[in-house]
PDB file of C-alpha atoms in Angstrom:
ATOM      1  CA  MET A 108      20.916  -7.100 -14.455  1.00 60.00           C
ATOM      2  CA  PHE A 109      20.915 -10.743 -15.528  1.00 56.00           C
ATOM      3  CA  LYS A 110      22.492 -11.746 -12.211  1.00 60.00           C
ATOM      4  CA  HIS A 111      19.733 -10.031 -10.249  1.00 57.00           C
ATOM      5  CA  LYS A 112      16.965 -11.753 -12.217  1.00 57.00           C
ATOM      6  CA  PHE A 113      18.711 -15.117 -11.890  1.00 54.00           C
ATOM      7  CA  LEU A 114      19.051 -14.602  -8.139  1.00 54.00           C
ATOM      8  CA  LEU A 115      15.341 -13.707  -7.820  1.00 55.00           C
ATOM      9  CA  ILE A 116      14.280 -16.749  -9.768  1.00 63.00           C
ATOM     10  CA  CYS A 117      16.475 -19.014  -7.612  1.00 51.00           C
ATOM     11  CA  LEU A 118      15.008 -17.499  -4.408  1.00 51.00           C
ATOM     12  CA  ALA A 119      11.466 -17.939  -5.719  1.00 53.00           C
ATOM     13  CA  LEU A 120      12.122 -21.604  -6.632  1.00 51.00           C
ATOM     14  CA  ALA A 121      13.664 -22.269  -3.211  1.00 53.00           C
ATOM     15  CA  GLY A 122      10.661 -20.713  -1.516  1.00 50.00           C
ATOM     16  CA  ILE A 123       8.229 -22.750  -3.590  1.00 50.00           C
ATOM     17  CA  GLY A 124      10.177 -25.915  -2.751  1.00 50.00           C
ATOM     18  CA  ALA A 125      10.098 -25.160   0.941  1.00 48.00           C
ATOM     19  CA  LEU A 126       6.375 -24.419   0.937  1.00 46.00           C
ATOM     20  CA  ALA A 127       5.690 -27.593  -1.041  1.00 46.00           C
ATOM     21  CA  SER A 128       7.417 -29.596   1.683  1.00 46.00           C
ATOM     22  CA  GLY A 129       4.951 -28.190   4.229  1.00 45.00           C
ATOM     23  CA  SER A 130       7.276 -25.981   6.231  1.00 43.00           C
ATOM     24  CA  PRO A 131       8.737 -22.580   5.480  1.00 47.00           C
ATOM     25  CA  HIS A 132      12.091 -23.999   6.591  1.00 44.00           C
ATOM     26  CA  GLY A 133      11.942 -26.980   4.226  1.00 47.00           C
ATOM     27  CA  ASP A 134      12.255 -29.451   7.097  1.00 49.00           C
ATOM     28  CA  GLY A 135       9.201 -31.548   6.128  1.00 50.00           C
ATOM     29  CA  GLU A 136       7.138 -30.515   9.158  1.00 50.00           C
ATOM     30  CA  ALA A 137       3.429 -29.877   8.471  1.00 47.00           C
ATOM     31  CA  PRO A 138       2.315 -26.344   9.276  1.00 45.00           C
ATOM     32  CA  PRO A 139       0.042 -25.964  12.294  1.00 49.00           C
ATOM     33  CA  ALA A 140      -3.700 -26.296  11.530  1.00 49.00           C
ATOM     34  CA  ALA A 141      -4.490 -22.928  13.162  1.00 49.00           C
ATOM     35  CA  ILE A 142      -2.581 -20.873  10.619  1.00 50.00           C
ATOM     36  CA  GLY A 143      -4.933 -18.468   8.924  1.00 56.00           C
ATOM     37  CA  GLY A 144      -4.643 -14.909   7.839  1.00 62.00           C
ATOM     38  CA  LEU A 145      -5.457 -11.808   9.816  1.00 65.00           C
ATOM     39  CA  GLY A 146      -9.256 -11.725   9.856  1.00 71.00           C
ATOM     40  CA  ALA A 147      -9.574 -15.374   8.788  1.00 79.00           C
ATOM     41  CA  PRO A 148     -12.222 -17.550  10.500  1.00 82.00           C
ATOM     42  CA  ARG A 149     -10.927 -19.481  13.487  1.00 81.00           C
ATOM     43  CA  THR A 150     -12.470 -22.714  14.786  1.00 82.00           C
ATOM     44  CA  LEU A 151     -13.624 -22.494  18.417  1.00 77.00           C
ATOM     45  CA  THR A 152     -12.904 -25.142  21.044  1.00 80.00           C
ATOM     46  CA  GLY A 153     -12.961 -25.388  24.822  1.00 87.00           C
ATOM     47  CA  ALA A 154     -13.854 -22.244  26.767  1.00 88.00           C
ATOM     48  CA  GLU A 155     -14.266 -20.227  23.550  1.00 84.00           C
ATOM     49  CA  LEU A 156     -16.817 -22.737  22.286  1.00 87.00           C
ATOM     50  CA  ASP A 157     -18.640 -22.490  25.663  1.00 88.00           C
ATOM     51  CA  ARG A 158     -18.795 -18.673  25.304  1.00 88.00           C
ATOM     52  CA  ALA A 159     -20.019 -19.011  21.733  1.00 88.00           C
ATOM     53  CA  HIS A 160     -22.754 -21.411  22.951  1.00 90.00           C
ATOM     54  CA  ALA A 161     -23.808 -18.817  25.545  1.00 90.00           C
ATOM     55  CA  THR A 162     -23.836 -16.095  22.849  1.00 88.00           C
ATOM     56  CA  LEU A 163     -26.021 -18.215  20.597  1.00 90.00           C
ATOM     57  CA  THR A 164     -28.384 -19.159  23.418  1.00 91.00           C
ATOM     58  CA  SER A 165     -28.708 -15.513  24.541  1.00 89.00           C
ATOM     59  CA  SER A 166     -29.534 -14.337  20.994  1.00 89.00           C
ATOM     60  CA  LEU A 167     -32.089 -17.134  20.472  1.00 90.00           C
ATOM     61  CA  ASN A 168     -33.726 -16.252  23.817  1.00 90.00           C
ATOM     62  CA  THR A 169     -33.895 -12.593  22.848  1.00 88.00           C
ATOM     63  CA  LEU A 170     -35.491 -13.422  19.529  1.00 89.00           C
ATOM     64  CA  ALA A 171     -37.962 -15.871  21.113  1.00 89.00           C
ATOM     65  CA  ALA A 172     -39.071 -13.193  23.598  1.00 88.00           C
ATOM     66  CA  GLY A 173     -39.816 -10.827  20.693  1.00 84.00           C
ATOM     67  CA  GLU A 174     -41.074 -11.597  17.221  1.00 83.00           C
ATOM     68  CA  GLY A 175     -39.133 -14.862  16.833  1.00 83.00           C
ATOM     69  CA  PRO A 176     -38.198 -17.264  15.519  1.00 89.00           C
ATOM     70  CA  SER A 177     -38.262 -19.470  18.584  1.00 91.00           C
ATOM     71  CA  TYR A 178     -35.492 -22.071  18.639  1.00 92.00           C
ATOM     72  CA  ARG A 179     -33.416 -23.785  21.319  1.00 92.00           C
ATOM     73  CA  VAL A 180     -29.943 -25.211  20.853  1.00 93.00           C
ATOM     74  CA  SER A 181     -29.741 -28.978  20.779  1.00 92.00           C
ATOM     75  CA  LYS A 182     -26.118 -29.361  19.760  1.00 92.00           C
ATOM     76  CA  ILE A 183     -23.389 -27.212  18.206  1.00 92.00           C
ATOM     77  CA  MET A 184     -21.619 -29.257  15.550  1.00 92.00           C
ATOM     78  CA  SER A 185     -19.004 -26.592  14.715  1.00 91.00           C
ATOM     79  CA  ALA A 186     -18.378 -22.943  15.431  1.00 90.00           C
ATOM     80  CA  THR A 187     -15.966 -20.336  14.124  1.00 88.00           C
ATOM     81  CA  VAL A 188     -15.290 -16.705  14.928  1.00 87.00           C
ATOM     82  CA  GLN A 189     -13.973 -14.078  12.523  1.00 84.00           C
ATOM     83  CA  VAL A 190     -13.005 -10.484  13.251  1.00 83.00           C
ATOM     84  CA  VAL A 191     -14.777  -8.247  10.735  1.00 81.00           C
ATOM     85  CA  ALA A 192     -16.393  -4.911  11.456  1.00 83.00           C
ATOM     86  CA  GLY A 193     -17.232  -6.354  14.843  1.00 84.00           C
ATOM     87  CA  SER A 194     -17.181 -10.125  15.175  1.00 86.00           C
ATOM     88  CA  LEU A 195     -18.900 -12.829  13.170  1.00 89.00           C
ATOM     89  CA  ASN A 196     -19.682 -16.140  14.885  1.00 89.00           C
ATOM     90  CA  SER A 197     -20.732 -18.882  12.436  1.00 93.00           C
ATOM     91  CA  TYR A 198     -22.318 -22.096  13.696  1.00 92.00           C
ATOM     92  CA  ILE A 199     -23.488 -25.369  12.259  1.00 94.00           C
ATOM     93  CA  VAL A 200     -26.040 -26.202  14.882  1.00 94.00           C
ATOM     94  CA  GLU A 201     -28.922 -28.567  15.535  1.00 95.00           C
ATOM     95  CA  LEU A 202     -31.890 -26.415  16.545  1.00 94.00           C
ATOM     96  CA  ILE A 203     -35.033 -27.508  18.362  1.00 93.00           C
ATOM     97  CA  GLU A 204     -38.287 -25.986  17.090  1.00 92.00           C
ATOM     98  CA  PRO A 205     -41.231 -25.203  19.457  1.00 92.00           C
ATOM     99  CA  ASN A 206     -42.952 -28.444  18.300  1.00 93.00           C
ATOM    100  CA  GLY A 207     -39.894 -30.460  19.359  1.00 93.00           C
ATOM    101  CA  ALA A 208     -38.684 -31.182  15.792  1.00 93.00           C
ATOM    102  CA  THR A 209     -34.967 -30.695  15.170  1.00 94.00           C
ATOM    103  CA  LYS A 210     -33.132 -29.385  12.152  1.00 94.00           C
ATOM    104  CA  VAL A 211     -29.536 -28.641  11.303  1.00 95.00           C
ATOM    105  CA  CYS A 212     -28.895 -25.051  10.182  1.00 95.00           C
ATOM    106  CA  GLU A 213     -26.106 -22.583   9.647  1.00 95.00           C
ATOM    107  CA  VAL A 214     -26.511 -19.670  12.010  1.00 93.00           C
ATOM    108  CA  ARG A 215     -24.379 -16.540  11.802  1.00 94.00           C
ATOM    109  CA  ILE A 216     -24.272 -13.872  14.532  1.00 91.00           C
ATOM    110  CA  TRP A 217     -22.696 -10.589  13.446  1.00 91.00           C
ATOM    111  CA  SER A 218     -22.043  -8.478  16.543  1.00 89.00           C
ATOM    112  CA  ARG A 219     -21.550  -4.729  16.145  1.00 88.00           C
ATOM    113  CA  HIS A 220     -22.263  -3.583  19.703  1.00 84.00           C
ATOM    114  CA  TRP A 221     -21.801   0.121  18.931  1.00 86.00           C
ATOM    115  CA  LEU A 222     -24.859   0.168  16.640  1.00 88.00           C
ATOM    116  CA  PRO A 223     -28.533   0.221  17.638  1.00 86.00           C
ATOM    117  CA  ASN A 224     -29.831  -3.251  16.860  1.00 85.00           C
ATOM    118  CA  GLY A 225     -26.203  -4.169  16.300  1.00 87.00           C
ATOM    119  CA  ILE A 226     -26.648  -7.907  16.641  1.00 89.00           C
ATOM    120  CA  GLN A 227     -27.680  -9.520  13.328  1.00 92.00           C
ATOM    121  CA  ILE A 228     -28.632 -13.216  13.331  1.00 92.00           C
ATOM    122  CA  THR A 229     -28.942 -15.073  10.012  1.00 93.00           C
ATOM    123  CA  PHE A 230     -30.508 -18.524   9.810  1.00 93.00           C
ATOM    124  CA  ASN A 231     -29.790 -20.728   6.757  1.00 95.00           C
ATOM    125  CA  CYS A 232     -31.749 -23.978   7.012  1.00 94.00           C
ATOM    126  CA  PRO A 233     -32.187 -26.554   4.210  1.00 93.00           C
ATOM    127  CA  ASN A 234     -35.259 -26.064   2.015  1.00 93.00           C
ATOM    128  CA  GLU A 235     -36.200 -22.828   3.843  1.00 92.00           C
ATOM    129  CA  PRO A 236     -35.704 -19.164   2.917  1.00 94.00           C
ATOM    130  CA  GLU A 237     -32.895 -17.356   4.699  1.00 94.00           C
ATOM    131  CA  VAL A 238     -34.128 -15.533   7.842  1.00 92.00           C
ATOM    132  CA  VAL A 239     -32.334 -12.383   9.041  1.00 93.00           C
ATOM    133  CA  LYS A 240     -33.233 -10.781  12.400  1.00 91.00           C
ATOM    134  CA  THR A 241     -31.609  -8.075  14.538  1.00 87.00           C
ATOM    135  CA  HIS A 242     -31.690  -7.121  18.211  1.00 88.00           C
ATOM    136  CA  ASN A 243     -29.934  -4.780  20.606  1.00 86.00           C
ATOM    137  CA  ALA A 244     -26.750  -5.827  22.363  1.00 76.00           C
ATOM    138  CA  ARG A 245     -27.336  -6.482  26.032  1.00 65.00           C
ATOM    139  CA  LEU A 246     -25.290  -4.402  28.413  1.00 49.00           C
ATOM    140  CA  ARG A 247     -22.813  -6.411  30.429  1.00 49.00           C
ATOM    141  CA  ILE A 248     -22.165  -5.034  33.905  1.00 36.00           C
TER     142      ILE A 248
END
């Protein structure tokens, strides 16, 4: 029994030492930046960022055509996607208001295409109350 406990403690210490060195193999290599867990947010770049920009623009246009708010995208500063019940795109974005003023806000788009009004957009802007709006998913043919 003592031998088994001793062996487990040695293995645990070896694992901790390897992780502290940055690599599961203990070779000193830093782990890749993209390592996250299943369902963890993932930073978007390249073509994925372009698609996220199109998703954001489409949702903003849908809201502007209805009861608002009316914003346009000036610049996306960062964007992530996370698989949840559906997908959750989170943006830090510079928005342009109808009067031309700009502001930086966090915008989250939670897409659940199987639900009526399954697109939920949440705006978090400094010194303003949180705004949550929904709209239907557009059919893609």
